[in-house]
Structure formats: structure tokens, C-alpha cells
Amino acid sequence: MDIATSLLAVALAYAIGSLSFAVIVSRFMGLEDPRSYGSGNPGATNVLRSGNKAAALLTLAFDALKGYLPVAVALLLAPRFGWGELTIGLVGLAAFIGHLWPMFFRFQGGKGVATAAGVLMALNPWLGLATLGTWVIVAVFTRYSSLAAIVSAAFAPFYQMLIWEVSPLLLAITVMGLLLIWRHGANIRKLMNGTESRLGQKASAATAAAATGKKPAHPRPHSHTKGKH
């Protein structure tokens, strides 16, 4: 194995993962920075709270792609440079970590759900589909994106271990799962308190208005007549 090229591949994967598309897409479409409203998380789910579905879909697609592409390219180049599964796994993990702590955005990143999905799809499409199916089932029945992500992150390493082989890839998948669950710590507390936002729920009127570039409507003057408050 060529250690120098392996390290270069990991570094490039981290750089690609550091592209925060929630921020990039929002700026391109004239929306407010997603770190300034809703959950403050620069990810597709929070961009969706702005009310702009196109921006959310683009964010989701590009976040997944930046996890998929480095691993797919590394797999193509592996025979040439003698890279084993350890290097491939580290490339995927580096892209994921780049999303969590992006060097281009003051190391303030998202939670990595879409990027992790992209990594898994590149490592093993069947594992990616199984994990995605888990996310869809939990999300449909609970409408909690965070809970779906947490359950999927917990199941992915077990799918790899029980259905496929125990290999260096399992280490990368496990670390990604643990980091993803850890990044959802605040969501876990909200789920336990019953205050977690459901999938597709918009931000407050003020923040949603800021996200779309519109000024919030002025409140009507209070009436002196009796009524419900």
C-alpha cells in the first residue's frame, strides 16, 4: 500500500466533505444562512424549514454526493495504488468528518445524515439501501427525521456485521454511526421532552420570513374588545 497516496486521498476526501452545501445552496438561492434559523443545523432538514423545497432537495443531493464521490473514486483507484479496505473506509470517514467539522466554514458543520448515506451507498449499495429503508420506515411512522437518523445510524454497523463480513469497513461504519448519534444529542433530549420538531415543520414565522428574504407581517393592533388570547 502506498501510504503517501492513501493520506492524500483521505485529506482530499475531508476537503470535499468540508463543502457545506446547505450554506452554499442557500447563498446561491438568496436565502438566509441555515445556521441562523430553525435548529441552526446546516443540513437539508433545516433548509426545508425555510419553506424552500428546491433548496432542501439540492442540499440533500449534494451532501449525499460529497460522501459518495470520494469513496467511489477511491474504489476505482484502489487497484492502481494498492489501497485496501482500510484506506477506503478512512476516505469515507474523512468525507463524513469534513461535513461535521468543515474547514471552509469555521468547523461549524451539520450532523452528517445525507453524507453518511452517500458513503454507505458507495461502500456497499445494498447496505446503503438497507440503511435508507430503515430511515424511511422510521420517518414515515414517526415523522421525526432525527429519530430516523439515530435508528439508522445504530443499525448500519449491525447490518454490515450480520449480513456482510467483519472487515476494516466495519470500523469506519461504526465510527460514523457513533458520531452521528452523538451529533444528535440535543435532538435526543428534545425527543425525550416531546419538543422535537417533526419532519417538514417550518421554522417560526419570523425565522421563516428571514430565510425567504421576506419581512414578517406586522401584527395587528390590539383590540379593546374582549376575546380569547
Phi, psi and omega in degrees: 000135178275104185295321182298313180290329177297314179296322178296318179297318179295318180295317179295322178297319178296319179296318178295318178295338182283355177283105182276095186288339175299318179286316182298311181295318180298318178295317182298325182265008176074026180262166177290152176301124183297347177280358184252003180211171180059231180279348182081003182272125179282077181214172185298320182298319180286324176299324178299330180292345177287344182095355181261099184291325180297318179295321179294318180294319178296319178298315179300314183295314182288326177294322177291320182296322182288345172272324183285313189300311181301320180290317180299317179293319179298322178294324179291324183271349184305313180299324182291320184256359178073029180283138177261189182295333179297314179296316180300315179297320180291326176298314178297318180295321180295319178297319179295315180296326177300323177292321181290317181230077184285127183291339180274351184228046176055030177059026178252093185247189182268202185261346169089016184296306182294321180295318177297321178297319178296318178299313181296321180297326179283320180294315182201102183306324180291322176295318178299317180292321179296318179291319178297320177299321177297317180299314182298315182298312181293318181294320181294317185279333183248337185060026173249107179297320182295317180295320178298319180294318181296314180296317180296318179297325180287326183279330186306311179298325180290323175301313181298319185285321186273324183266319180250195187271157172277115185214178177303336177297328180299324179298313180296318180295320180294316179297318177300316180299315180295318179295320180296317178296318179299320180292343178264020181304314180295323178294323179298318178295321179293322178298319180292329180270354181074024183246007181288139178288144178273163183301127178087355180290129183285161174290177179298163184304319183292314183288325178293322178294321179294323182292328181265359178082010180258150177278138179295149180294143179288139180292148178290147178296146181294137177271148178277354179282156181286146179187178180279143179252000000 
